[in-house]
């Protein structure tokens, strides 16, 4: 039996982006499995988007809804970054600040104040991937920096019953099954990146110039048919697609990605190497981590204006799919999958160490 005197009550309040919300939710479930209480806070629409926790975890995992304050210029019902284009994110941050009055102004200030008030810093990473950076950050912040593991999502279940209910997946699966092993480039840029018309055209032309079959999930682009757009080389799919199932398919040979941390983790969980096209924020730093692991090829950008071209897209894709450098990336990605990203034993150890740390260092209640 669990020692109730050591049970924790942890509050989680991730930023309003599903690249934050979903990993925190997975962490919440893993900790709840150990009998600890989790209060998971977000806005009503975001809470409703989450899958219900398993029945055995419901006594330990409380989902708390906080209505998002109305902010001028923020569309109604916009409660996460996936609901709005990137240029409107500052309005979402302003609304997020309204949920907790003392927490305000710039991103740097948010980070600075959070670190200043924290007893320790927990990050979604592991020493096997970012050991040197973690030690550097710990020295810089003068307080413990503790990795909690990569929190890879559960592997997709190949249930025929579930597949029959999902017409979209059946359409995607039929096309993927027709392709040769490791021949397809999967393309997706997350829910926050909004491509300009110029960027869309250059990527589209680059894909065709590469000569590689491709499956491109395009969530935030207008004037693309709602149904799949078939052509000789690939498909442009407008709307949601089951990324984990796609990455798990034998035909996928590379992932052209914006370098969101969740996408990187999901790709390497299946041993799939990456073609790196960072756009904003921490994505550039993430791409450096991938390059350091030798599991990705970066798309070149012009030094002057920072733009990429159809030719730089095609060059990176051909390097990954046809040249020795790409073959080396695939070998390294498979190695990282087996030793780190696909190892549930390693990830579970980080969760265990995290919970132990919290139990030892939790605040003492005053009687």
XYZ file of C-alpha atoms in Angstrom:
367
model
C 0.000 0.000 0.000
C 1.082 3.562 -0.701
C 2.164 5.632 2.277
C -0.464 8.424 2.282
C 1.814 10.658 4.354
C 4.130 10.854 1.339
C 1.425 11.497 -1.236
C 1.809 14.693 -3.231
C -0.720 17.215 -4.474
C 0.664 18.809 -7.648
C -0.966 21.653 -9.571
C -0.269 21.876 -13.309
C -1.141 24.991 -15.313
C 0.490 24.739 -18.771
C 0.501 27.542 -21.314
C -2.402 27.552 -23.762
C -0.674 25.621 -26.544
C -1.206 21.910 -27.091
C 2.533 21.453 -27.505
C 2.555 22.279 -23.769
C -0.858 20.960 -22.663
C -0.562 17.397 -24.018
C 2.902 16.587 -22.586
C 1.839 18.008 -19.205
C -1.320 15.883 -19.373
C 0.728 12.753 -20.083
C 2.984 13.613 -17.151
C -0.089 14.144 -14.947
C -1.394 10.670 -15.776
C 1.983 9.052 -15.126
C 2.229 10.688 -11.700
C -1.418 9.903 -10.886
C -0.669 6.222 -11.537
C 1.553 6.362 -8.459
C -1.349 7.515 -6.274
C -0.528 11.227 -6.173
C -3.167 13.934 -6.563
C -2.977 16.151 -9.673
C -5.005 19.315 -10.232
C -4.766 20.007 -13.963
C -5.854 23.531 -14.854
C -6.766 24.950 -18.242
C -9.616 26.711 -19.998
C -12.966 24.977 -20.618
C -12.493 24.393 -24.349
C -8.996 22.972 -23.853
C -10.141 20.667 -21.061
C -12.928 19.336 -23.275
C -10.387 18.567 -26.008
C -8.430 16.250 -23.715
C -9.210 12.538 -23.674
C -10.903 11.502 -20.457
C -8.496 9.968 -17.953
C -8.869 6.223 -17.354
C -11.389 5.318 -14.670
C -8.694 4.126 -12.271
C -6.964 7.546 -12.418
C -10.045 9.749 -12.080
C -9.883 9.876 -8.256
C -6.337 11.229 -8.505
C -6.583 13.495 -11.583
C -8.838 16.528 -11.268
C -9.476 18.600 -14.411
C -10.174 22.209 -13.451
C -11.683 24.700 -15.911
C -10.887 28.408 -15.653
C -12.808 30.674 -18.067
C -10.430 32.702 -20.235
C -10.918 36.470 -19.809
C -12.211 38.373 -22.832
C -9.457 40.369 -24.521
C -9.891 42.834 -27.345
C -8.808 41.464 -30.754
C -8.889 37.847 -29.509
C -11.605 35.865 -31.337
C -14.363 34.333 -29.280
C -13.687 30.703 -28.307
C -9.967 31.116 -29.046
C -8.385 29.328 -26.093
C -5.172 27.910 -27.521
C -2.559 28.733 -30.126
C -4.154 26.232 -32.505
C -7.270 28.429 -32.652
C -5.487 31.524 -33.971
C -2.788 32.605 -36.436
C 0.666 33.280 -35.000
C 0.354 37.085 -35.077
C -2.558 36.886 -32.611
C -0.647 34.898 -29.966
C 0.204 38.081 -27.981
C -3.549 38.597 -27.370
C -3.817 35.031 -26.115
C -0.899 35.653 -23.747
C -2.657 38.747 -22.461
C -5.772 36.695 -21.762
C -3.631 33.998 -20.125
C -2.135 36.652 -17.833
C -5.656 37.570 -16.757
C -6.056 34.112 -15.247
C -3.476 34.983 -12.608
C -3.199 38.696 -11.907
C 0.390 38.833 -10.536
C 1.834 37.062 -13.617
C 2.447 39.661 -16.442
C 4.495 42.249 -19.465
C 7.257 40.169 -21.881
C 8.287 36.369 -22.422
C 11.696 37.089 -20.915
C 10.038 38.514 -17.794
C 7.770 35.462 -17.490
C 10.749 33.126 -17.635
C 12.857 35.256 -15.294
C 10.161 35.522 -12.626
C 9.254 31.850 -12.885
C 12.879 30.829 -12.389
C 13.392 33.360 -9.601
C 10.454 31.998 -7.608
C 11.120 28.313 -8.249
C 12.881 25.977 -5.859
C 13.825 23.768 -8.793
C 13.335 23.680 -12.548
C 11.864 20.632 -14.276
C 12.241 20.253 -18.024
C 10.924 17.831 -20.622
C 14.215 16.285 -21.605
C 16.769 13.746 -20.458
C 20.487 13.657 -19.750
C 21.031 11.244 -22.638
C 19.869 13.958 -25.073
C 20.752 17.290 -23.440
C 23.055 16.460 -20.542
C 25.570 19.222 -21.244
C 22.872 21.877 -21.709
C 21.074 20.790 -18.537
C 24.269 21.091 -16.494
C 24.958 24.514 -18.033
C 21.430 25.709 -17.213
C 21.762 24.456 -13.643
C 24.990 26.424 -13.210
C 23.406 29.521 -14.768
C 20.242 29.436 -12.654
C 21.993 28.390 -9.420
C 19.273 25.875 -8.580
C 18.492 22.246 -9.449
C 17.488 21.580 -13.062
C 15.851 18.188 -13.197
C 14.855 16.387 -16.419
C 11.532 14.556 -16.203
C 12.053 12.474 -19.334
C 10.803 12.991 -22.878
C 7.176 12.002 -22.186
C 6.689 10.266 -25.535
C 3.015 9.702 -26.358
C 1.615 6.162 -26.116
C 2.196 4.143 -29.268
C -0.872 3.954 -31.552
C -2.930 0.805 -31.288
C -3.622 -0.952 -34.585
C -7.231 -1.786 -33.900
C -9.291 -2.731 -36.943
C -12.405 -1.657 -35.086
C -10.972 1.841 -34.496
C -9.670 2.072 -38.060
C -13.099 1.289 -39.470
C -14.537 4.264 -37.569
C -11.973 6.681 -39.017
C -12.593 7.258 -42.716
C -9.762 9.801 -42.893
C -7.224 7.303 -41.594
C -8.485 4.635 -43.993
C -7.896 7.018 -46.909
C -4.414 7.924 -45.651
C -3.518 4.308 -44.891
C -4.559 3.141 -48.363
C -2.210 5.688 -49.969
C 0.678 4.928 -47.603
C 0.331 1.185 -48.200
C 0.839 1.791 -51.922
C 4.250 3.439 -51.363
C 7.619 1.722 -51.082
C 9.297 1.221 -47.718
C 10.915 4.406 -46.298
C 10.225 6.329 -49.515
C 7.748 8.973 -48.272
C 8.477 12.369 -46.744
C 5.970 13.268 -44.041
C 5.473 17.057 -43.846
C 3.838 18.872 -40.927
C 4.507 22.195 -39.200
C 2.375 21.927 -36.065
C -0.580 24.069 -35.084
C 1.239 27.379 -34.544
C 3.169 27.901 -37.790
C 1.183 29.771 -40.441
C 2.839 29.726 -43.843
C 2.784 32.744 -46.114
C 1.710 32.169 -49.711
C 5.363 32.500 -50.757
C 6.525 29.917 -48.217
C 3.746 27.524 -49.235
C 4.706 27.767 -52.909
C 8.439 27.260 -52.237
C 7.844 24.202 -50.055
C 5.368 22.757 -52.548
C 7.776 23.266 -55.448
C 10.690 21.936 -53.392
C 8.776 18.743 -52.644
C 8.139 18.210 -56.342
C 11.734 19.009 -57.307
C 13.012 16.441 -54.806
C 11.275 13.609 -56.612
C 10.135 12.072 -53.296
C 6.566 10.952 -52.572
C 5.168 13.113 -49.783
C 2.234 13.372 -47.391
C 1.780 16.984 -46.291
C -0.564 17.857 -43.424
C -1.530 21.505 -43.837
C -3.677 22.842 -41.000
C -3.633 26.601 -41.395
C -3.730 27.217 -45.138
C -6.773 28.559 -46.961
C -7.765 27.749 -50.519
C -6.794 24.093 -50.174
C -9.621 21.543 -50.693
C -10.941 19.932 -47.541
C -10.417 16.516 -49.094
C -7.028 15.109 -49.975
C -5.352 16.593 -53.041
C -3.882 13.745 -55.046
C -1.167 14.209 -57.638
C 1.644 12.149 -59.124
C 4.028 12.598 -56.200
C 2.017 13.053 -53.059
C -0.936 14.333 -51.074
C -1.697 17.680 -49.477
C -4.078 16.967 -46.615
C -5.978 19.967 -45.281
C -6.949 19.399 -41.659
C -6.143 17.076 -38.792
C -4.328 13.798 -39.445
C -3.155 11.053 -37.027
C 0.534 11.952 -36.851
C 1.607 9.027 -34.685
C -0.014 6.473 -36.973
C 1.583 8.093 -40.010
C 5.060 8.184 -38.452
C 4.684 4.533 -37.455
C 3.998 3.455 -41.055
C 6.765 1.577 -42.847
C 6.606 3.856 -45.909
C 7.757 6.973 -44.003
C 11.447 7.704 -44.549
C 11.776 11.255 -43.196
C 9.882 14.046 -41.454
C 10.057 17.642 -42.757
C 9.287 19.482 -39.516
C 9.182 22.931 -37.923
C 11.243 21.460 -35.057
C 8.622 21.637 -32.349
C 9.904 19.574 -29.420
C 6.860 17.274 -29.384
C 7.216 16.558 -33.104
C 10.912 15.767 -32.679
C 10.199 13.359 -29.829
C 7.385 11.658 -31.751
C 9.538 11.282 -34.862
C 12.483 9.753 -33.012
C 10.172 7.518 -31.001
C 9.705 5.699 -34.324
C 13.311 6.067 -35.472
C 12.320 8.517 -38.194
C 15.025 11.100 -39.113
C 14.126 14.758 -39.584
C 14.490 17.425 -42.233
C 14.729 20.600 -40.153
C 12.888 23.810 -41.054
C 12.573 25.919 -37.873
C 10.438 29.065 -38.064
C 10.222 30.769 -34.669
C 11.004 30.809 -30.951
C 12.798 27.803 -29.525
C 12.519 25.836 -32.761
C 16.000 26.950 -33.854
C 17.480 25.654 -30.587
C 15.592 22.383 -31.002
C 17.029 21.969 -34.489
C 20.531 22.358 -33.050
C 19.815 19.504 -30.624
C 18.686 17.306 -33.512
C 21.773 18.149 -35.551
C 23.938 17.392 -32.527
C 22.422 13.907 -32.333
C 23.128 13.470 -36.069
C 19.529 12.493 -36.792
C 18.547 15.407 -39.027
C 19.413 17.498 -42.089
C 18.726 21.241 -41.986
C 17.171 23.285 -44.799
C 19.516 26.116 -45.754
C 18.259 29.713 -45.553
C 19.662 32.783 -47.293
C 22.117 34.706 -45.122
C 20.667 38.070 -46.128
C 16.905 37.730 -45.680
C 16.741 34.369 -43.898
C 14.396 32.903 -46.514
C 14.454 29.351 -47.816
C 13.843 28.439 -51.454
C 12.404 25.522 -53.376
C 15.960 24.551 -54.228
C 17.130 24.483 -50.597
C 14.054 22.417 -49.686
C 14.727 19.956 -52.518
C 18.433 19.743 -51.645
C 17.741 18.851 -48.012
C 15.121 16.276 -48.979
C 17.369 14.614 -51.544
C 20.222 14.564 -49.032
C 18.022 12.762 -46.516
C 16.441 10.305 -48.919
C 19.205 9.500 -51.429
C 22.656 10.373 -50.058
C 25.005 8.797 -47.531
C 24.464 11.624 -45.012
C 20.757 10.793 -44.943
C 21.444 7.080 -44.578
C 23.682 7.912 -41.607
C 20.884 10.001 -40.061
C 18.519 7.044 -40.406
C 20.987 4.740 -38.660
C 21.464 7.202 -35.823
C 17.697 7.768 -35.520
C 17.113 4.024 -35.218
C 19.821 3.853 -32.566
C 18.276 6.743 -30.596
C 14.884 5.070 -30.833
C 16.172 1.837 -29.340
C 18.336 3.384 -26.630
C 16.416 6.529 -25.625
C 13.242 7.750 -27.332
C 11.544 4.375 -27.573
C 12.806 3.072 -24.220
C 9.946 3.153 -21.737
C 12.324 1.932 -19.020
C 14.439 5.090 -19.287
C 11.406 7.357 -19.388
C 9.832 5.627 -16.375
C 13.052 6.069 -14.385
C 12.890 9.832 -14.919
C 9.290 9.909 -13.695
C 10.248 7.861 -10.631
C 13.169 10.179 -9.851
C 10.935 13.231 -10.311
C 8.311 11.927 -7.899
C 10.995 10.953 -5.368
C 12.486 14.440 -5.545
C 9.086 16.066 -5.009
C 8.363 13.845 -2.017
C 11.707 14.612 -0.385
C 11.617 18.371 -1.053
C 7.928 19.188 -0.716
C 7.043 22.143 1.529
C 6.488 21.368 5.205
C 2.975 22.228 6.401
C 2.692 24.474 9.424
C 0.280 23.196 12.062
